PDB file of C-alpha atoms and ligand atoms in Angstrom:
ATOM      1  CA  MET A 766      89.904 151.763  74.902  1.00 98.00           C
ATOM      2  CA  LYS A 767      86.616 150.750  73.325  1.00 98.00           C
ATOM      3  CA  ILE A 768      84.086 148.834  75.414  1.00 98.00           C
ATOM      4  CA  PHE A 769      82.059 145.977  73.970  1.00 98.00           C
ATOM      5  CA  LEU A 770      79.255 144.236  75.837  1.00 98.00           C
ATOM      6  CA  ASP A 771      79.814 140.476  76.194  1.00 98.00           C
ATOM      7  CA  THR A 772      76.248 139.148  75.940  1.00 98.00           C
ATOM      8  CA  ALA A 773      73.475 138.061  73.596  1.00 98.00           C
ATOM      9  CA  GLU A 774      70.711 139.385  75.904  1.00 98.00           C
ATOM     10  CA  ILE A 775      68.804 142.128  74.089  1.00 98.00           C
ATOM     11  CA  ASP A 776      67.617 143.865  77.286  1.00 97.00           C
ATOM     12  CA  GLU A 777      71.177 144.014  78.613  1.00 98.00           C
ATOM     13  CA  ILE A 778      72.395 145.577  75.365  1.00 98.00           C
ATOM     14  CA  ARG A 779      69.553 148.128  75.424  1.00 97.00           C
ATOM     15  CA  THR A 780      70.341 149.050  79.044  1.00 97.00           C
ATOM     16  CA  ALA A 781      74.084 149.523  78.567  1.00 97.00           C
ATOM     17  CA  SER A 782      73.615 151.348  75.259  1.00 96.00           C
ATOM     18  CA  ARG A 783      71.569 153.985  77.071  1.00 97.00           C
ATOM     19  CA  TRP A 784      74.607 154.693  79.277  1.00 97.00           C
ATOM     20  CA  GLY A 785      76.534 155.806  76.189  1.00 97.00           C
ATOM     21  CA  VAL A 786      79.553 153.592  76.845  1.00 97.00           C
ATOM     22  CA  VAL A 787      79.047 150.644  74.490  1.00 97.00           C
ATOM     23  CA  ASN A 788      80.974 150.532  71.200  1.00 98.00           C
ATOM     24  CA  GLY A 789      80.049 147.006  70.122  1.00 98.00           C
ATOM     25  CA  VAL A 790      78.904 143.547  71.214  1.00 98.00           C
ATOM     26  CA  THR A 791      80.456 140.077  71.355  1.00 98.00           C
ATOM     27  CA  THR A 792      78.441 136.874  71.433  1.00 98.00           C
ATOM     28  CA  ASN A 793      79.494 133.243  71.529  1.00 97.00           C
ATOM     29  CA  PRO A 794      77.586 129.919  71.430  1.00 97.00           C
ATOM     30  CA  THR A 795      77.380 129.781  75.247  1.00 97.00           C
ATOM     31  CA  LEU A 796      75.982 133.313  75.511  1.00 97.00           C
ATOM     32  CA  PHE A 797      73.554 132.608  72.667  1.00 97.00           C
ATOM     33  CA  ALA A 798      72.397 129.343  74.358  1.00 96.00           C
ATOM     34  CA  LYS A 799      71.251 131.414  77.366  1.00 97.00           C
ATOM     35  CA  VAL A 800      68.898 133.320  75.046  1.00 96.00           C
ATOM     36  CA  GLY A 801      67.796 130.594  72.612  1.00 94.00           C
ATOM     37  CA  GLY A 802      65.713 130.995  69.445  1.00 95.00           C
ATOM     38  CA  SER A 803      67.368 131.755  66.122  1.00 96.00           C
ATOM     39  CA  TYR A 804      70.950 133.075  66.219  1.00 97.00           C
ATOM     40  CA  ASP A 805      70.296 135.111  63.044  1.00 97.00           C
ATOM     41  CA  ASP A 806      67.250 136.774  64.660  1.00 97.00           C
ATOM     42  CA  VAL A 807      69.151 137.591  67.822  1.00 97.00           C
ATOM     43  CA  LEU A 808      72.002 139.084  65.760  1.00 98.00           C
ATOM     44  CA  ARG A 809      69.545 141.117  63.704  1.00 98.00           C
ATOM     45  CA  GLN A 810      68.018 142.597  66.870  1.00 97.00           C
ATOM     46  CA  ILE A 811      71.456 143.396  68.324  1.00 98.00           C
ATOM     47  CA  CYS A 812      72.477 145.131  65.090  1.00 98.00           C
ATOM     48  CA  GLN A 813      69.344 147.270  65.292  1.00 97.00           C
ATOM     49  CA  ILE A 814      70.471 148.548  68.698  1.00 96.00           C
ATOM     50  CA  THR A 815      74.145 149.158  67.918  1.00 96.00           C
ATOM     51  CA  ASN A 816      75.961 150.014  64.726  1.00 94.00           C
ATOM     52  CA  GLY A 817      79.307 149.068  66.293  1.00 97.00           C
ATOM     53  CA  PRO A 818      80.898 145.693  65.518  1.00 98.00           C
ATOM     54  CA  VAL A 819      78.804 142.673  66.582  1.00 98.00           C
ATOM     55  CA  SER A 820      80.714 139.373  66.766  1.00 98.00           C
ATOM     56  CA  ALA A 821      78.897 136.175  65.732  1.00 98.00           C
ATOM     57  CA  GLU A 822      80.743 132.892  66.244  1.00 98.00           C
ATOM     58  CA  VAL A 823      80.905 130.009  63.762  1.00 98.00           C
ATOM     59  CA  VAL A 824      80.860 126.469  65.177  1.00 98.00           C
ATOM     60  CA  ALA A 825      81.629 124.393  62.058  1.00 98.00           C
ATOM     61  CA  GLU A 826      84.694 122.168  62.271  1.00 95.00           C
ATOM     62  CA  ASP A 827      85.805 122.363  58.636  1.00 98.00           C
ATOM     63  CA  VAL A 828      86.786 125.381  56.570  1.00 98.00           C
ATOM     64  CA  ASP A 829      83.876 125.139  54.128  1.00 98.00           C
ATOM     65  CA  GLY A 830      81.397 124.989  57.003  1.00 98.00           C
ATOM     66  CA  MET A 831      83.039 127.991  58.685  1.00 98.00           C
ATOM     67  CA  LEU A 832      82.880 129.947  55.429  1.00 98.00           C
ATOM     68  CA  GLN A 833      79.242 129.058  54.910  1.00 98.00           C
ATOM     69  CA  GLN A 834      78.237 130.105  58.449  1.00 98.00           C
ATOM     70  CA  GLY A 835      80.429 133.198  58.258  1.00 98.00           C
ATOM     71  CA  ARG A 836      78.837 134.361  55.006  1.00 98.00           C
ATOM     72  CA  GLN A 837      75.367 133.751  56.459  1.00 98.00           C
ATOM     73  CA  PHE A 838      76.147 135.884  59.534  1.00 98.00           C
ATOM     74  CA  ALA A 839      77.758 138.604  57.418  1.00 98.00           C
ATOM     75  CA  ALA A 840      74.553 138.832  55.366  1.00 98.00           C
ATOM     76  CA  VAL A 841      72.536 139.693  58.504  1.00 98.00           C
ATOM     77  CA  ALA A 842      73.960 143.240  58.839  1.00 98.00           C
ATOM     78  CA  PRO A 843      76.994 145.225  57.661  1.00 97.00           C
ATOM     79  CA  ASN A 844      78.414 145.508  61.199  1.00 98.00           C
ATOM     80  CA  ILE A 845      78.667 141.755  61.803  1.00 98.00           C
ATOM     81  CA  VAL A 846      82.184 140.467  62.519  1.00 98.00           C
ATOM     82  CA  VAL A 847      82.577 136.711  62.102  1.00 98.00           C
ATOM     83  CA  LYS A 848      84.169 135.047  65.104  1.00 98.00           C
ATOM     84  CA  VAL A 849      86.412 132.102  64.253  1.00 98.00           C
ATOM     85  CA  ALA A 850      88.290 129.917  66.745  1.00 98.00           C
ATOM     86  CA  MET A 851      92.090 129.801  66.521  1.00 98.00           C
ATOM     87  CA  GLY A 852      93.472 126.711  64.727  1.00 98.00           C
ATOM     88  CA  GLU A 853      94.608 125.485  61.312  1.00 98.00           C
ATOM     89  CA  GLN A 854      91.083 125.487  59.868  1.00 98.00           C
ATOM     90  CA  GLY A 855      90.306 128.733  61.651  1.00 98.00           C
ATOM     91  CA  LEU A 856      93.302 130.546  60.144  1.00 98.00           C
ATOM     92  CA  GLU A 857      92.365 129.371  56.647  1.00 98.00           C
ATOM     93  CA  ALA A 858      88.756 130.489  57.138  1.00 98.00           C
ATOM     94  CA  ILE A 859      89.962 133.886  58.431  1.00 98.00           C
ATOM     95  CA  ALA A 860      92.222 134.349  55.383  1.00 98.00           C
ATOM     96  CA  ARG A 861      89.450 133.397  52.956  1.00 98.00           C
ATOM     97  CA  LEU A 862      86.797 135.545  54.652  1.00 98.00           C
ATOM     98  CA  ARG A 863      89.252 138.460  54.584  1.00 98.00           C
ATOM     99  CA  ALA A 864      89.699 137.930  50.823  1.00 98.00           C
ATOM    100  CA  GLU A 865      85.905 138.202  50.492  1.00 98.00           C
ATOM    101  CA  GLY A 866      85.883 141.445  52.467  1.00 98.00           C
ATOM    102  CA  ILE A 867      84.297 139.877  55.593  1.00 98.00           C
ATOM    103  CA  LYS A 868      85.783 141.014  58.920  1.00 98.00           C
ATOM    104  CA  THR A 869      86.754 138.401  61.495  1.00 98.00           C
ATOM    105  CA  ASN A 870      87.449 138.155  65.220  1.00 98.00           C
ATOM    106  CA  CYS A 871      89.871 135.343  66.061  1.00 99.00           C
ATOM    107  CA  THR A 872      88.673 133.863  69.343  1.00 98.00           C
ATOM    108  CA  LEU A 873      90.126 131.457  71.930  1.00 98.00           C
ATOM    109  CA  ILE A 874      93.588 133.045  71.784  1.00 98.00           C
ATOM    110  CA  PHE A 875      95.802 131.979  74.689  1.00 98.00           C
ATOM    111  CA  SER A 876      99.275 133.072  73.533  1.00 98.00           C
ATOM    112  CA  ALA A 877     100.816 136.072  71.790  1.00 98.00           C
ATOM    113  CA  ASN A 878     102.015 133.785  68.971  1.00 98.00           C
ATOM    114  CA  GLN A 879      98.451 132.667  68.252  1.00 98.00           C
ATOM    115  CA  GLY A 880      97.441 136.309  68.110  1.00 98.00           C
ATOM    116  CA  LEU A 881     100.336 137.158  65.779  1.00 98.00           C
ATOM    117  CA  LEU A 882      99.283 134.400  63.373  1.00 98.00           C
ATOM    118  CA  ALA A 883      95.639 135.451  63.474  1.00 98.00           C
ATOM    119  CA  ALA A 884      96.630 139.012  62.582  1.00 98.00           C
ATOM    120  CA  LYS A 885      98.844 137.746  59.742  1.00 98.00           C
ATOM    121  CA  ALA A 886      95.939 135.657  58.402  1.00 98.00           C
ATOM    122  CA  GLY A 887      93.814 138.808  58.308  1.00 98.00           C
ATOM    123  CA  ALA A 888      91.694 138.877  61.476  1.00 98.00           C
ATOM    124  CA  SER A 889      90.737 142.421  62.385  1.00 98.00           C
ATOM    125  CA  LEU A 890      90.054 141.546  66.045  1.00 98.00           C
ATOM    126  CA  LEU A 891      92.272 139.326  68.224  1.00 99.00           C
ATOM    127  CA  SER A 892      90.618 137.939  71.365  1.00 98.00           C
ATOM    128  CA  PRO A 893      92.969 136.747  74.120  1.00 98.00           C
ATOM    129  CA  PHE A 894      90.953 135.091  76.932  1.00 98.00           C
ATOM    130  CA  VAL A 895      92.206 136.667  80.136  1.00 98.00           C
ATOM    131  CA  GLY A 896      90.019 134.965  82.757  1.00 98.00           C
ATOM    132  CA  ARG A 897      90.427 131.438  81.392  1.00 98.00           C
ATOM    133  CA  LEU A 898      94.231 131.815  81.513  1.00 98.00           C
ATOM    134  CA  ASP A 899      94.060 133.179  85.071  1.00 98.00           C
ATOM    135  CA  ASP A 900      91.921 130.119  85.932  1.00 98.00           C
ATOM    136  CA  ILE A 901      94.864 127.824  85.118  1.00 98.00           C
ATOM    137  CA  ASN A 902      97.332 129.961  87.042  1.00 98.00           C
ATOM    138  CA  GLN A 903      98.807 131.767  84.030  1.00 97.00           C
ATOM    139  CA  SER A 904      98.730 135.512  83.503  1.00 97.00           C
ATOM    140  CA  GLY A 905      96.057 136.365  80.945  1.00 98.00           C
ATOM    141  CA  MET A 906      97.037 140.015  81.070  1.00 98.00           C
ATOM    142  CA  ASP A 907     100.621 139.188  80.028  1.00 98.00           C
ATOM    143  CA  VAL A 908      99.236 137.820  76.752  1.00 98.00           C
ATOM    144  CA  VAL A 909      97.232 141.021  76.221  1.00 98.00           C
ATOM    145  CA  ARG A 910     100.321 143.140  76.934  1.00 98.00           C
ATOM    146  CA  GLU A 911     102.578 141.117  74.621  1.00 98.00           C
ATOM    147  CA  LEU A 912     100.039 141.083  71.813  1.00 98.00           C
ATOM    148  CA  VAL A 913      99.457 144.841  72.008  1.00 98.00           C
ATOM    149  CA  THR A 914     103.225 145.391  71.765  1.00 98.00           C
ATOM    150  CA  ILE A 915     103.502 143.050  68.756  1.00 98.00           C
ATOM    151  CA  VAL A 916     100.562 144.653  66.937  1.00 98.00           C
ATOM    152  CA  GLU A 917     101.886 148.154  67.530  1.00 98.00           C
ATOM    153  CA  THR A 918     105.568 147.410  66.886  1.00 98.00           C
ATOM    154  CA  HIS A 919     104.817 145.783  63.536  1.00 98.00           C
ATOM    155  CA  HIS A 920     101.903 148.029  62.570  1.00 98.00           C
ATOM    156  CA  LEU A 921      99.589 145.043  62.113  1.00 98.00           C
ATOM    157  CA  ASP A 922      96.106 145.834  60.869  1.00 98.00           C
ATOM    158  CA  ALA A 923      94.315 144.349  63.904  1.00 98.00           C
ATOM    159  CA  GLU A 924      93.005 145.342  67.321  1.00 98.00           C
ATOM    160  CA  VAL A 925      93.512 143.462  70.573  1.00 99.00           C
ATOM    161  CA  LEU A 926      90.216 142.694  72.280  1.00 99.00           C
ATOM    162  CA  ALA A 927      90.617 141.574  75.900  1.00 98.00           C
ATOM    163  CA  ALA A 928      87.990 138.854  76.429  1.00 98.00           C
ATOM    164  CA  SER A 929      86.969 136.545  79.278  1.00 98.00           C
ATOM    165  CA  ILE A 930      86.917 139.514  81.646  1.00 98.00           C
ATOM    166  CA  ARG A 931      85.959 138.326  85.137  1.00 98.00           C
ATOM    167  CA  HIS A 932      86.096 141.426  87.373  1.00 98.00           C
ATOM    168  CA  PRO A 933      86.501 145.227  87.187  1.00 98.00           C
ATOM    169  CA  ARG A 934      90.239 145.072  87.900  1.00 98.00           C
ATOM    170  CA  HIS A 935      90.691 143.114  84.647  1.00 98.00           C
ATOM    171  CA  VAL A 936      89.221 146.106  82.794  1.00 98.00           C
ATOM    172  CA  THR A 937      91.614 148.589  84.402  1.00 98.00           C
ATOM    173  CA  GLU A 938      94.552 146.286  83.688  1.00 98.00           C
ATOM    174  CA  ALA A 939      93.477 145.756  80.069  1.00 98.00           C
ATOM    175  CA  ALA A 940      93.271 149.537  79.584  1.00 98.00           C
ATOM    176  CA  LEU A 941      96.712 150.005  81.156  1.00 98.00           C
ATOM    177  CA  ALA A 942      98.112 147.192  78.982  1.00 98.00           C
ATOM    178  CA  GLY A 943      96.973 149.140  75.912  1.00 98.00           C
ATOM    179  CA  ALA A 944      94.160 146.791  74.802  1.00 98.00           C
ATOM    180  CA  HIS A 945      92.214 148.481  72.027  1.00 98.00           C
ATOM    181  CA  ILE A 946      88.950 146.931  73.237  1.00 98.00           C
ATOM    182  CA  ALA A 947      87.656 145.055  76.290  1.00 98.00           C
ATOM    183  CA  THR A 948      84.474 143.013  76.076  1.00 98.00           C
ATOM    184  CA  ILE A 949      82.646 143.087  79.388  1.00 98.00           C
ATOM    185  CA  PRO A 950      79.595 141.313  80.858  1.00 98.00           C
ATOM    186  CA  LEU A 951      76.849 143.683  82.087  1.00 98.00           C
ATOM    187  CA  LYS A 952      77.366 142.615  85.713  1.00 98.00           C
ATOM    188  CA  ILE A 953      80.988 143.803  85.600  1.00 98.00           C
ATOM    189  CA  LEU A 954      80.068 147.020  83.792  1.00 98.00           C
ATOM    190  CA  ARG A 955      77.635 147.697  86.674  1.00 98.00           C
ATOM    191  CA  GLN A 956      80.378 146.972  89.230  1.00 98.00           C
ATOM    192  CA  MET A 957      82.545 149.543  87.416  1.00 98.00           C
ATOM    193  CA  ILE A 958      79.823 152.195  87.745  1.00 98.00           C
ATOM    194  CA  HIS A 959      79.176 151.845  91.450  1.00 97.00           C
ATOM    195  CA  HIS A 960      81.357 152.767  94.417  1.00 97.00           C
ATOM    196  CA  PRO A 961      80.241 152.831  98.080  1.00 97.00           C
ATOM    197  CA  LEU A 962      81.656 156.360  98.548  1.00 98.00           C
ATOM    198  CA  THR A 963      79.722 157.588  95.501  1.00 98.00           C
ATOM    199  CA  GLU A 964      76.500 156.083  96.882  1.00 97.00           C
ATOM    200  CA  SER A 965      77.018 157.460 100.420  1.00 98.00           C
ATOM    201  CA  GLY A 966      78.115 160.819  98.970  1.00 98.00           C
ATOM    202  CA  ILE A 967      74.894 161.093  96.962  1.00 97.00           C
ATOM    203  CA  ALA A 968      72.836 160.188 100.052  1.00 97.00           C
ATOM    204  CA  LEU A 969      74.593 162.866 102.132  1.00 97.00           C
ATOM    205  CA  PHE A 970      74.190 165.591  99.492  1.00 96.00           C
ATOM    206  CA  ARG A 971      70.477 164.753  99.225  1.00 97.00           C
ATOM    207  CA  GLU A 972      70.099 164.840 103.005  1.00 96.00           C
ATOM    208  CA  ASP A 973      71.796 168.264 103.191  1.00 95.00           C
ATOM    209  CA  TRP A 974      69.676 169.543 100.338  1.00 94.00           C
ATOM    210  CA  ARG A 975      66.528 168.454 102.132  1.00 94.00           C
ATOM    211  CA  ALA A 976      67.753 170.018 105.400  1.00 93.00           C
ATOM    212  CA  VAL A 977      68.122 173.424 103.697  1.00 91.00           C
ATOM    213  CA  GLN A 978      64.414 173.297 102.940  1.00 88.00           C
ATOM    214  CA  SER A 979      63.759 173.036 106.719  1.00 80.00           C
ATOM    215  CA  PRO A 980      66.200 175.480 108.522  1.00 66.00           C
ATOM    216  CA  ARG A 981      65.759 174.081 112.064  1.00 63.00           C
ATOM    217  CA  LEU A 982      66.685 170.602 110.945  1.00 59.00           C
ATOM    218  CA  GLU A 983      69.672 171.917 108.962  1.00 57.00           C
ATOM    219  CA  HIS A 984      71.042 173.775 111.971  1.00 59.00           C
ATOM    220  CA  ALA A 985      70.858 170.735 114.179  1.00 60.00           C
ATOM    221  CA  ARG A 986      72.381 168.295 111.677  1.00 59.00           C
ATOM    222  CA  VAL A 987      75.104 170.392 110.006  1.00 57.00           C
ATOM    223  CA  GLY A 988      76.095 171.779 113.424  1.00 60.00           C
ATOM    224  CA  ALA A 989      76.503 168.256 114.748  1.00 63.00           C
ATOM    225  CA  ARG A 990      79.218 167.391 112.149  1.00 60.00           C
TER     226      ARG A 990
HETATM  227  C1  E4P B 382      84.053 136.939  74.122  1.00 75.78           C
HETATM  228  O1  E4P B 382      84.356 137.205  72.975  1.00 75.78           O
HETATM  229  C2  E4P B 382      84.351 135.635  74.742  1.00 75.78           C
HETATM  230  O2  E4P B 382      83.702 134.598  74.062  1.00 75.78           O
HETATM  231  C3  E4P B 382      83.987 135.681  76.209  1.00 75.78           C
HETATM  232  O3  E4P B 382      84.538 136.840  76.780  1.00 75.78           O
HETATM  233  C4  E4P B 382      84.424 134.429  76.958  1.00 75.78           C
HETATM  234  O4  E4P B 382      84.225 134.634  78.335  1.00 75.78           O
HETATM  235  P1  E4P B 382      84.283 133.426  79.407  1.00 75.78           P
HETATM  236  O5  E4P B 382      85.673 132.910  79.455  1.00 75.78           O
HETATM  237  O6  E4P B 382      83.862 134.069  80.693  1.00 75.78           O
HETATM  238  O7  E4P B 382      83.314 132.380  78.929  1.00 75.78           O
END
């Protein structure tokens, strides 16, 4: 499963990229609003850090507006993927951008049928929102699981990107459900790295290492275990 970082914060993307685990980035208007400035500039900087897919979301309500924004984003860098919200206008924009050779990520997917239609229209990424479905007492992961099965059964030319990830367990479940990608906020990526037994294990190994340098101390401490 590929891992995307779900943020528009340049420092966060730099940090996680150094860990060698980031295959791409997703942004949305809310994430961009936390950063501010020019969306094009932010996208340009992100694309300088990663050459994986970088999703940039259109906000226009009509198809022509979506196409115009989508083309503008696509001109920023070759790895931009235009994010378009599910809907009648969204599907048309996805189909037309596909015809122009511009890749799209269909966002705000809450059912397997929506994902199926987005794939048929030509979206290369399908983004079911796991956390927002869980919030209303439905199983977000069921949608991921169903959509993965549909994509693979019918050999659709699209990848399922588990979005709206709220905790590390969502990541494990997305991987087990066969999601091709999960997009993850930095905070959750950090939670995935750390474990109390890893931290205490490191502390103990360091303590023992130091004790070897001073034999009397080592004898007393190791003997006491
Ligand atoms: C990413 O593509 C989505 O826009 C993002 O994961 C949504 O997350 P949220 O539901 O926590 O806002």
